[in-house]
PDB file of C-alpha atoms in Angstrom:
ATOM      1  CA  UNK A  19       0.919  39.343  -9.069  1.00 85.00           C
ATOM      2  CA  UNK A  20       1.670  37.273 -11.871  1.00 87.00           C
ATOM      3  CA  UNK A  21       5.087  36.968 -10.930  1.00 90.00           C
ATOM      4  CA  UNK A  22       7.517  36.802  -7.734  1.00 92.00           C
ATOM      5  CA  UNK A  23       8.657  40.940  -7.512  1.00 91.00           C
ATOM      6  CA  UNK A  24      12.450  38.627  -7.301  1.00 91.00           C
ATOM      7  CA  UNK A  25      11.188  37.044 -10.928  1.00 93.00           C
ATOM      8  CA  UNK A  26      10.000  40.253 -12.291  1.00 93.00           C
ATOM      9  CA  UNK A  27      13.498  41.812 -11.319  1.00 93.00           C
ATOM     10  CA  UNK A  28      15.247  39.212 -11.808  1.00 93.00           C
ATOM     11  CA  UNK A  29      13.805  39.248 -15.649  1.00 93.00           C
ATOM     12  CA  UNK A  30      13.849  42.908 -16.147  1.00 93.00           C
ATOM     13  CA  UNK A  31      18.110  43.247 -14.109  1.00 92.00           C
ATOM     14  CA  UNK A  32      19.445  40.107 -17.271  1.00 92.00           C
ATOM     15  CA  UNK A  33      17.437  41.416 -19.425  1.00 92.00           C
ATOM     16  CA  UNK A  34      19.192  44.884 -18.527  1.00 90.00           C
ATOM     17  CA  UNK A  35      22.657  43.358 -18.754  1.00 90.00           C
ATOM     18  CA  UNK A  36      22.308  41.796 -21.989  1.00 91.00           C
ATOM     19  CA  UNK A  37      21.670  45.176 -23.533  1.00 90.00           C
ATOM     20  CA  UNK A  38      23.374  47.921 -24.039  1.00 87.00           C
ATOM     21  CA  UNK A  39      22.958  51.981 -22.013  1.00 86.00           C
ATOM     22  CA  UNK A  40      20.963  53.582 -25.383  1.00 90.00           C
ATOM     23  CA  UNK A  41      18.223  50.066 -25.311  1.00 89.00           C
ATOM     24  CA  UNK A  42      18.322  50.482 -21.224  1.00 89.00           C
ATOM     25  CA  UNK A  43      14.835  53.344 -22.320  1.00 91.00           C
ATOM     26  CA  UNK A  44      12.934  51.736 -24.350  1.00 92.00           C
ATOM     27  CA  UNK A  45      13.689  48.757 -22.147  1.00 91.00           C
ATOM     28  CA  UNK A  46      12.143  50.136 -19.709  1.00 91.00           C
ATOM     29  CA  UNK A  47       8.782  51.213 -21.016  1.00 92.00           C
ATOM     30  CA  UNK A  48       8.553  47.074 -22.485  1.00 92.00           C
ATOM     31  CA  UNK A  49       8.690  46.161 -18.966  1.00 92.00           C
ATOM     32  CA  UNK A  50       6.472  48.239 -17.518  1.00 91.00           C
ATOM     33  CA  UNK A  51       4.390  47.717 -20.910  1.00 92.00           C
ATOM     34  CA  UNK A  52       4.500  43.903 -19.355  1.00 91.00           C
ATOM     35  CA  UNK A  53       3.296  45.355 -15.568  1.00 91.00           C
ATOM     36  CA  UNK A  54       1.059  46.790 -16.984  1.00 91.00           C
ATOM     37  CA  UNK A  55      -0.460  43.525 -19.650  1.00 92.00           C
ATOM     38  CA  UNK A  56      -0.281  41.255 -16.157  1.00 91.00           C
ATOM     39  CA  UNK A  57      -1.715  43.868 -14.416  1.00 91.00           C
ATOM     40  CA  UNK A  58       1.288  43.618 -11.950  1.00 90.00           C
ATOM     41  CA  UNK A  59       1.827  47.976 -12.218  1.00 89.00           C
ATOM     42  CA  UNK A  60       0.994  49.053  -8.892  1.00 91.00           C
ATOM     43  CA  UNK A  61       3.815  45.942  -7.459  1.00 90.00           C
ATOM     44  CA  UNK A  62       6.138  48.180  -8.954  1.00 89.00           C
ATOM     45  CA  UNK A  63       7.169  49.492  -6.384  1.00 90.00           C
ATOM     46  CA  UNK A  64       7.985  46.288  -5.106  1.00 90.00           C
ATOM     47  CA  UNK A  65       9.350  45.349  -8.122  1.00 92.00           C
ATOM     48  CA  UNK A  66      12.195  48.644  -7.689  1.00 91.00           C
ATOM     49  CA  UNK A  67      13.484  46.944  -4.600  1.00 91.00           C
ATOM     50  CA  UNK A  68      14.202  43.589  -5.543  1.00 91.00           C
ATOM     51  CA  UNK A  69      15.621  45.244  -8.510  1.00 92.00           C
ATOM     52  CA  UNK A  70      17.352  47.564  -6.403  1.00 92.00           C
ATOM     53  CA  UNK A  71      18.684  44.396  -4.474  1.00 91.00           C
ATOM     54  CA  UNK A  72      19.577  43.000  -7.132  1.00 92.00           C
ATOM     55  CA  UNK A  73      21.537  46.120  -8.996  1.00 91.00           C
ATOM     56  CA  UNK A  74      23.341  46.379  -5.523  1.00 92.00           C
ATOM     57  CA  UNK A  75      24.496  43.228  -4.709  1.00 90.00           C
ATOM     58  CA  UNK A  76      25.723  42.578  -8.288  1.00 90.00           C
ATOM     59  CA  UNK A  77      27.935  45.834  -7.197  1.00 90.00           C
ATOM     60  CA  UNK A  78      28.954  44.074  -3.476  1.00 91.00           C
ATOM     61  CA  UNK A  79      27.258  45.983  -1.577  1.00 92.00           C
ATOM     62  CA  UNK A  80      23.959  45.044   0.491  1.00 91.00           C
ATOM     63  CA  UNK A  81      20.586  46.456   0.818  1.00 92.00           C
ATOM     64  CA  UNK A  82      20.018  48.436   3.979  1.00 93.00           C
ATOM     65  CA  UNK A  83      16.506  49.185   5.741  1.00 93.00           C
ATOM     66  CA  UNK A  84      16.323  51.049   8.008  1.00 94.00           C
ATOM     67  CA  UNK A  85      13.112  52.396   9.602  1.00 94.00           C
ATOM     68  CA  UNK A  86      13.197  55.143  12.102  1.00 93.00           C
ATOM     69  CA  UNK A  87      11.454  56.134  14.825  1.00 92.00           C
ATOM     70  CA  UNK A  88      11.225  60.676  13.768  1.00 89.00           C
ATOM     71  CA  UNK A  89      12.365  62.334  10.891  1.00 90.00           C
ATOM     72  CA  UNK A  90      15.903  63.566  11.414  1.00 87.00           C
ATOM     73  CA  UNK A  91      18.651  64.423   9.033  1.00 90.00           C
ATOM     74  CA  UNK A  92      21.005  64.263  12.225  1.00 88.00           C
ATOM     75  CA  UNK A  93      20.579  60.683  12.221  1.00 88.00           C
ATOM     76  CA  UNK A  94      19.212  59.853   8.795  1.00 91.00           C
ATOM     77  CA  UNK A  95      23.736  61.178   8.120  1.00 91.00           C
ATOM     78  CA  UNK A  96      24.415  59.292  11.119  1.00 89.00           C
ATOM     79  CA  UNK A  97      23.318  56.055  10.430  1.00 90.00           C
ATOM     80  CA  UNK A  98      24.019  56.335   6.593  1.00 91.00           C
ATOM     81  CA  UNK A  99      27.786  56.951   7.416  1.00 89.00           C
ATOM     82  CA  UNK A 100      27.981  53.312   9.160  1.00 89.00           C
ATOM     83  CA  UNK A 101      26.967  51.844   6.291  1.00 90.00           C
ATOM     84  CA  UNK A 102      30.192  51.127   3.208  1.00 88.00           C
ATOM     85  CA  UNK A 103      29.140  53.712   0.304  1.00 90.00           C
ATOM     86  CA  UNK A 104      28.954  49.989  -1.952  1.00 90.00           C
ATOM     87  CA  UNK A 105      24.998  50.096   0.673  1.00 91.00           C
ATOM     88  CA  UNK A 106      22.120  51.339  -0.811  1.00 92.00           C
ATOM     89  CA  UNK A 107      20.047  52.374   2.410  1.00 93.00           C
ATOM     90  CA  UNK A 108      16.609  52.506   2.841  1.00 92.00           C
ATOM     91  CA  UNK A 109      15.177  55.298   5.279  1.00 93.00           C
ATOM     92  CA  UNK A 110      11.965  54.688   6.483  1.00 93.00           C
ATOM     93  CA  UNK A 111       9.289  56.282   9.313  1.00 94.00           C
ATOM     94  CA  UNK A 112       7.676  54.873  10.805  1.00 93.00           C
ATOM     95  CA  UNK A 113       6.964  56.153  14.792  1.00 91.00           C
ATOM     96  CA  UNK A 114       5.516  52.724  16.344  1.00 91.00           C
ATOM     97  CA  UNK A 115       9.237  52.310  17.091  1.00 91.00           C
ATOM     98  CA  UNK A 116       9.351  55.730  19.629  1.00 90.00           C
ATOM     99  CA  UNK A 117      12.960  55.738  19.667  1.00 91.00           C
ATOM    100  CA  UNK A 118      15.770  54.784  17.379  1.00 92.00           C
ATOM    101  CA  UNK A 119      15.813  52.266  14.924  1.00 93.00           C
ATOM    102  CA  UNK A 120      15.811  49.333  12.627  1.00 94.00           C
ATOM    103  CA  UNK A 121      17.765  48.092  10.853  1.00 93.00           C
ATOM    104  CA  UNK A 122      17.293  44.640   7.295  1.00 93.00           C
ATOM    105  CA  UNK A 123      20.183  43.853   5.819  1.00 91.00           C
ATOM    106  CA  UNK A 124      19.416  42.529   2.327  1.00 88.00           C
ATOM    107  CA  UNK A 125      15.660  41.553   4.432  1.00 87.00           C
ATOM    108  CA  UNK A 126      17.664  38.406   5.459  1.00 89.00           C
ATOM    109  CA  UNK A 127      19.530  40.182   8.789  1.00 89.00           C
ATOM    110  CA  UNK A 128      17.308  41.628  11.544  1.00 92.00           C
ATOM    111  CA  UNK A 129      19.674  44.170  14.255  1.00 91.00           C
ATOM    112  CA  UNK A 130      15.909  45.989  16.799  1.00 93.00           C
ATOM    113  CA  UNK A 131      17.570  49.580  18.067  1.00 92.00           C
ATOM    114  CA  UNK A 132      14.416  51.078  18.804  1.00 92.00           C
ATOM    115  CA  UNK A 133      12.510  51.594  22.088  1.00 91.00           C
ATOM    116  CA  UNK A 134       9.110  49.787  20.878  1.00 90.00           C
ATOM    117  CA  UNK A 135      11.533  46.718  22.032  1.00 91.00           C
ATOM    118  CA  UNK A 136      13.190  47.533  24.791  1.00 89.00           C
ATOM    119  CA  UNK A 137       9.837  47.862  26.551  1.00 86.00           C
ATOM    120  CA  UNK A 138       8.430  44.781  24.869  1.00 86.00           C
ATOM    121  CA  UNK A 139      12.160  43.347  26.030  1.00 86.00           C
ATOM    122  CA  UNK A 140      11.659  44.957  30.092  1.00 81.00           C
ATOM    123  CA  UNK A 141       9.099  42.269  32.630  1.00 72.00           C
ATOM    124  CA  UNK A 142       8.588  39.901  30.080  1.00 73.00           C
TER     125      UNK A 142
ATOM    126  CA  UNK B  18     -83.151 -75.777 126.576  1.00 73.00           C
ATOM    127  CA  UNK B  19     -86.299 -75.190 125.386  1.00 75.00           C
ATOM    128  CA  UNK B  20     -87.048 -73.839 129.179  1.00 81.00           C
ATOM    129  CA  UNK B  21     -84.761 -70.832 129.111  1.00 81.00           C
ATOM    130  CA  UNK B  22     -85.632 -70.043 125.705  1.00 76.00           C
ATOM    131  CA  UNK B  23     -89.191 -70.394 127.037  1.00 78.00           C
ATOM    132  CA  UNK B  24     -87.414 -68.039 129.573  1.00 83.00           C
ATOM    133  CA  UNK B  25     -86.752 -65.836 127.365  1.00 82.00           C
ATOM    134  CA  UNK B  26     -89.631 -65.234 125.258  1.00 80.00           C
ATOM    135  CA  UNK B  27     -87.518 -66.771 121.769  1.00 79.00           C
ATOM    136  CA  UNK B  28     -90.233 -69.528 120.771  1.00 83.00           C
ATOM    137  CA  UNK B  29     -87.654 -71.551 118.628  1.00 83.00           C
ATOM    138  CA  UNK B  30     -89.966 -72.040 115.152  1.00 86.00           C
ATOM    139  CA  UNK B  31     -90.365 -68.355 115.262  1.00 88.00           C
ATOM    140  CA  UNK B  32     -86.650 -67.796 115.239  1.00 87.00           C
ATOM    141  CA  UNK B  33     -85.944 -70.148 111.798  1.00 90.00           C
ATOM    142  CA  UNK B  34     -88.742 -68.458 110.292  1.00 93.00           C
ATOM    143  CA  UNK B  35     -87.406 -65.137 111.010  1.00 92.00           C
ATOM    144  CA  UNK B  36     -83.910 -66.752 109.948  1.00 92.00           C
ATOM    145  CA  UNK B  37     -84.927 -67.768 107.290  1.00 95.00           C
ATOM    146  CA  UNK B  38     -86.196 -64.410 105.931  1.00 95.00           C
ATOM    147  CA  UNK B  39     -83.605 -63.304 107.217  1.00 94.00           C
ATOM    148  CA  UNK B  40     -81.491 -64.544 103.905  1.00 95.00           C
ATOM    149  CA  UNK B  41     -83.947 -64.514 102.159  1.00 95.00           C
ATOM    150  CA  UNK B  42     -84.161 -61.017 102.836  1.00 95.00           C
ATOM    151  CA  UNK B  43     -80.282 -60.292 102.749  1.00 94.00           C
ATOM    152  CA  UNK B  44     -80.220 -62.301  98.836  1.00 95.00           C
ATOM    153  CA  UNK B  45     -82.487 -60.434  97.693  1.00 95.00           C
ATOM    154  CA  UNK B  46     -80.371 -57.148  98.690  1.00 93.00           C
ATOM    155  CA  UNK B  47     -77.994 -59.299  97.721  1.00 93.00           C
ATOM    156  CA  UNK B  48     -78.893 -59.985  94.947  1.00 94.00           C
ATOM    157  CA  UNK B  49     -80.986 -57.278  93.820  1.00 93.00           C
ATOM    158  CA  UNK B  50     -79.652 -53.741  95.854  1.00 93.00           C
ATOM    159  CA  UNK B  51     -76.168 -54.539  97.502  1.00 93.00           C
ATOM    160  CA  UNK B  52     -74.443 -56.214  93.920  1.00 93.00           C
ATOM    161  CA  UNK B  53     -75.329 -53.650  91.648  1.00 93.00           C
ATOM    162  CA  UNK B  54     -75.186 -50.580  94.037  1.00 93.00           C
ATOM    163  CA  UNK B  55     -71.429 -51.755  94.847  1.00 94.00           C
ATOM    164  CA  UNK B  56     -71.316 -52.284  90.732  1.00 94.00           C
ATOM    165  CA  UNK B  57     -72.268 -48.578  90.430  1.00 95.00           C
ATOM    166  CA  UNK B  58     -70.152 -47.474  92.794  1.00 95.00           C
ATOM    167  CA  UNK B  59     -66.726 -49.536  91.745  1.00 95.00           C
ATOM    168  CA  UNK B  60     -67.949 -47.378  88.533  1.00 95.00           C
ATOM    169  CA  UNK B  61     -68.397 -44.695  89.617  1.00 95.00           C
ATOM    170  CA  UNK B  62     -64.961 -44.503  91.642  1.00 95.00           C
ATOM    171  CA  UNK B  63     -63.167 -46.090  88.156  1.00 95.00           C
ATOM    172  CA  UNK B  64     -64.894 -42.256  86.046  1.00 95.00           C
ATOM    173  CA  UNK B  65     -64.136 -40.227  89.318  1.00 95.00           C
ATOM    174  CA  UNK B  66     -60.534 -42.374  89.697  1.00 95.00           C
ATOM    175  CA  UNK B  67     -60.486 -42.089  85.027  1.00 94.00           C
ATOM    176  CA  UNK B  68     -60.547 -38.028  85.598  1.00 93.00           C
ATOM    177  CA  UNK B  69     -58.855 -37.343  87.813  1.00 94.00           C
ATOM    178  CA  UNK B  70     -55.949 -39.464  86.378  1.00 94.00           C
ATOM    179  CA  UNK B  71     -56.848 -37.455  82.994  1.00 93.00           C
ATOM    180  CA  UNK B  72     -56.719 -33.898  86.433  1.00 94.00           C
ATOM    181  CA  UNK B  73     -53.855 -34.757  85.914  1.00 94.00           C
ATOM    182  CA  UNK B  74     -52.617 -35.653  82.830  1.00 94.00           C
ATOM    183  CA  UNK B  75     -53.770 -32.371  81.849  1.00 94.00           C
ATOM    184  CA  UNK B  76     -51.891 -30.539  85.041  1.00 94.00           C
ATOM    185  CA  UNK B  77     -48.514 -32.099  84.456  1.00 95.00           C
ATOM    186  CA  UNK B  78     -49.073 -31.789  80.292  1.00 94.00           C
ATOM    187  CA  UNK B  79     -49.624 -27.700  81.591  1.00 95.00           C
ATOM    188  CA  UNK B  80     -46.898 -27.464  84.116  1.00 95.00           C
ATOM    189  CA  UNK B  81     -45.279 -28.604  80.392  1.00 95.00           C
ATOM    190  CA  UNK B  82     -46.713 -26.332  78.146  1.00 96.00           C
ATOM    191  CA  UNK B  83     -46.177 -23.780  80.767  1.00 95.00           C
ATOM    192  CA  UNK B  84     -41.896 -24.734  80.782  1.00 96.00           C
ATOM    193  CA  UNK B  85     -42.325 -24.970  76.808  1.00 96.00           C
ATOM    194  CA  UNK B  86     -43.419 -21.211  77.079  1.00 95.00           C
ATOM    195  CA  UNK B  87     -41.367 -19.593  79.484  1.00 95.00           C
ATOM    196  CA  UNK B  88     -38.402 -21.228  77.513  1.00 95.00           C
ATOM    197  CA  UNK B  89     -39.644 -19.454  74.324  1.00 95.00           C
ATOM    198  CA  UNK B  90     -40.451 -16.280  75.638  1.00 95.00           C
ATOM    199  CA  UNK B  91     -37.141 -16.649  77.344  1.00 95.00           C
ATOM    200  CA  UNK B  92     -35.939 -16.952  73.680  1.00 95.00           C
ATOM    201  CA  UNK B  93     -37.551 -14.630  72.187  1.00 95.00           C
ATOM    202  CA  UNK B  94     -36.507 -12.046  74.336  1.00 95.00           C
ATOM    203  CA  UNK B  95     -32.781 -13.711  74.128  1.00 95.00           C
ATOM    204  CA  UNK B  96     -33.383 -13.137  69.811  1.00 95.00           C
ATOM    205  CA  UNK B  97     -35.558  -9.990  70.498  1.00 95.00           C
ATOM    206  CA  UNK B  98     -31.995  -8.355  72.467  1.00 95.00           C
ATOM    207  CA  UNK B  99     -29.211  -9.546  69.719  1.00 95.00           C
ATOM    208  CA  UNK B 100     -32.142  -8.173  67.234  1.00 95.00           C
ATOM    209  CA  UNK B 101     -31.930  -4.612  69.122  1.00 95.00           C
ATOM    210  CA  UNK B 102     -28.575  -5.147  70.172  1.00 95.00           C
ATOM    211  CA  UNK B 103     -27.719  -6.023  66.258  1.00 95.00           C
ATOM    212  CA  UNK B 104     -29.565  -2.730  65.049  1.00 96.00           C
ATOM    213  CA  UNK B 105     -28.294  -0.933  67.462  1.00 95.00           C
ATOM    214  CA  UNK B 106     -24.366  -2.289  65.996  1.00 95.00           C
ATOM    215  CA  UNK B 107     -25.798  -0.881  63.092  1.00 96.00           C
ATOM    216  CA  UNK B 108     -26.839   2.242  63.506  1.00 96.00           C
ATOM    217  CA  UNK B 109     -24.052   3.354  65.678  1.00 96.00           C
ATOM    218  CA  UNK B 110     -21.820   2.031  62.067  1.00 96.00           C
ATOM    219  CA  UNK B 111     -23.407   3.322  60.064  1.00 96.00           C
ATOM    220  CA  UNK B 112     -24.280   6.688  62.111  1.00 96.00           C
ATOM    221  CA  UNK B 113     -20.593   7.504  62.629  1.00 96.00           C
ATOM    222  CA  UNK B 114     -19.600   6.386  58.392  1.00 96.00           C
ATOM    223  CA  UNK B 115     -21.970   9.440  57.152  1.00 96.00           C
ATOM    224  CA  UNK B 116     -20.366  11.184  60.000  1.00 96.00           C
ATOM    225  CA  UNK B 117     -17.359  10.354  58.351  1.00 96.00           C
ATOM    226  CA  UNK B 118     -18.485  10.837  55.269  1.00 96.00           C
ATOM    227  CA  UNK B 119     -19.617  14.472  56.070  1.00 97.00           C
ATOM    228  CA  UNK B 120     -15.968  15.066  57.410  1.00 96.00           C
ATOM    229  CA  UNK B 121     -14.222  13.704  53.910  1.00 96.00           C
ATOM    230  CA  UNK B 122     -16.501  15.569  52.096  1.00 96.00           C
ATOM    231  CA  UNK B 123     -16.385  19.466  54.530  1.00 96.00           C
ATOM    232  CA  UNK B 124     -12.744  18.461  53.881  1.00 96.00           C
ATOM    233  CA  UNK B 125     -13.209  18.565  50.273  1.00 96.00           C
ATOM    234  CA  UNK B 126     -15.290  21.506  49.802  1.00 96.00           C
ATOM    235  CA  UNK B 127     -12.265  22.841  51.263  1.00 96.00           C
ATOM    236  CA  UNK B 128      -9.699  21.463  50.145  1.00 96.00           C
ATOM    237  CA  UNK B 129     -11.270  22.823  46.174  1.00 96.00           C
ATOM    238  CA  UNK B 130     -12.343  26.323  48.230  1.00 96.00           C
ATOM    239  CA  UNK B 131      -8.503  27.196  48.492  1.00 96.00           C
ATOM    240  CA  UNK B 132      -7.807  25.939  45.342  1.00 96.00           C
ATOM    241  CA  UNK B 133     -10.062  28.262  44.019  1.00 96.00           C
ATOM    242  CA  UNK B 134      -8.903  30.637  46.311  1.00 96.00           C
ATOM    243  CA  UNK B 135      -5.398  30.520  45.132  1.00 96.00           C
ATOM    244  CA  UNK B 136      -6.137  30.041  41.064  1.00 96.00           C
ATOM    245  CA  UNK B 137      -7.953  33.941  41.507  1.00 95.00           C
ATOM    246  CA  UNK B 138      -5.949  34.727  43.991  1.00 95.00           C
ATOM    247  CA  UNK B 139      -2.600  33.645  41.597  1.00 95.00           C
ATOM    248  CA  UNK B 140      -5.594  35.443  38.844  1.00 95.00           C
ATOM    249  CA  UNK B 141      -5.854  38.881  40.159  1.00 96.00           C
ATOM    250  CA  UNK B 142      -2.219  38.898  40.518  1.00 95.00           C
ATOM    251  CA  UNK B 143      -1.363  38.235  37.475  1.00 93.00           C
ATOM    252  CA  UNK B 144      -4.285  40.816  35.903  1.00 94.00           C
ATOM    253  CA  UNK B 145      -2.803  42.939  38.176  1.00 94.00           C
ATOM    254  CA  UNK B 146       1.321  41.720  36.872  1.00 90.00           C
ATOM    255  CA  UNK B 147       0.211  43.160  33.131  1.00 89.00           C
ATOM    256  CA  UNK B 148      -2.127  46.096  33.886  1.00 91.00           C
ATOM    257  CA  UNK B 149       1.462  47.533  36.403  1.00 90.00           C
ATOM    258  CA  UNK B 150       3.255  46.770  33.295  1.00 87.00           C
ATOM    259  CA  UNK B 151       1.383  47.876  30.443  1.00 87.00           C
ATOM    260  CA  UNK B 152       0.993  50.814  32.627  1.00 90.00           C
ATOM    261  CA  UNK B 153       4.009  51.600  33.505  1.00 88.00           C
ATOM    262  CA  UNK B 154       5.212  50.979  29.181  1.00 85.00           C
ATOM    263  CA  UNK B 155       2.601  53.168  28.657  1.00 87.00           C
ATOM    264  CA  UNK B 156       4.437  55.453  30.646  1.00 89.00           C
ATOM    265  CA  UNK B 157       7.608  55.462  29.585  1.00 87.00           C
ATOM    266  CA  UNK B 158       6.242  55.931  26.052  1.00 86.00           C
ATOM    267  CA  UNK B 159       4.800  58.982  27.260  1.00 87.00           C
ATOM    268  CA  UNK B 160       8.123  59.677  28.470  1.00 86.00           C
ATOM    269  CA  UNK B 161      10.395  59.010  24.635  1.00 86.00           C
ATOM    270  CA  UNK B 162       7.372  61.287  23.946  1.00 85.00           C
ATOM    271  CA  UNK B 163       8.029  64.380  25.734  1.00 85.00           C
ATOM    272  CA  UNK B 164      11.380  64.638  25.011  1.00 84.00           C
ATOM    273  CA  UNK B 165      12.719  62.028  21.595  1.00 85.00           C
ATOM    274  CA  UNK B 166      15.151  63.831  21.588  1.00 85.00           C
ATOM    275  CA  UNK B 167      17.696  61.850  24.241  1.00 85.00           C
ATOM    276  CA  UNK B 168      15.747  58.180  23.969  1.00 87.00           C
ATOM    277  CA  UNK B 169      16.788  58.504  19.778  1.00 87.00           C
ATOM    278  CA  UNK B 170      20.664  59.671  20.056  1.00 87.00           C
ATOM    279  CA  UNK B 171      20.840  56.650  23.218  1.00 89.00           C
ATOM    280  CA  UNK B 172      19.533  54.535  20.839  1.00 90.00           C
ATOM    281  CA  UNK B 173      21.210  55.752  17.351  1.00 89.00           C
ATOM    282  CA  UNK B 174      25.013  55.847  19.049  1.00 89.00           C
ATOM    283  CA  UNK B 175      23.956  51.792  20.789  1.00 89.00           C
ATOM    284  CA  UNK B 176      23.021  51.138  16.569  1.00 89.00           C
ATOM    285  CA  UNK B 177      25.763  52.313  15.267  1.00 88.00           C
ATOM    286  CA  UNK B 178      28.399  51.503  18.318  1.00 88.00           C
ATOM    287  CA  UNK B 179      26.874  47.408  17.462  1.00 87.00           C
ATOM    288  CA  UNK B 180      27.026  47.834  14.053  1.00 86.00           C
ATOM    289  CA  UNK B 181      30.703  49.690  13.679  1.00 84.00           C
ATOM    290  CA  UNK B 182      31.537  46.479  15.775  1.00 83.00           C
ATOM    291  CA  UNK B 183      30.964  43.770  14.385  1.00 73.00           C
ATOM    292  CA  UNK B 184      30.735  45.279  10.998  1.00 70.00           C
ATOM    293  CA  UNK B 185      28.003  44.443   9.784  1.00 63.00           C
TER     294      UNK B 185
END
């Protein structure tokens, strides 16, 4: 990447904040052009994630990434309900967990309630 | 007197002439036979005495040499005995040293063998322990795959309780 994702995200959110709603579409298009020009379009998902973190933080919320072992809507709903409405919750499936979940808050705090962790702790 | 002599048949003039003859013969014999003979005999006696003296001296020296020989033999025997004794003692000491060294080496080998055995036993135990842990983990993982819902429910419940309890 030419610039770190967090830097792209900060620049984008700063520009968004400094323009009114009518210009947001053009800002997004230009931002995409810049990414393409820098050859960083393939990292757009990562940059978007960083943008979400900044926006959520601005709103007073937290960016929460949850990994669960298998797709289960009931479980997803339970987990989302444990957080505030201001928080942005992203859920992904990771089979290696075997069961349970792993929660990462603002890419800083990690809470591991997975069966994989229990197995690791067993006999250690 | 002359009658006596004539009755005896002794002629005085003959007697005197025979007497003179006798003394002449005696003188001649003394000078030419007796004295040289005595000289020769004395010389012979001196040679014999010298020879006997030499023999005595030789015998005495032989005795001395014999004594010296016996002394040297005794000394040699004593020296040989001491050398043999010393060699024997050294051999015994060396033998003891070799035996002790062999015993020490054997002890070392036994100790090392024991250490190797202990090490192998520890390694085998460690390997067995790791394999057991791996098997148990594998079995538990398979158990979870067979009925994941129960495990999921319990763990998710724990997560939510933790989040709410600590207001994370």
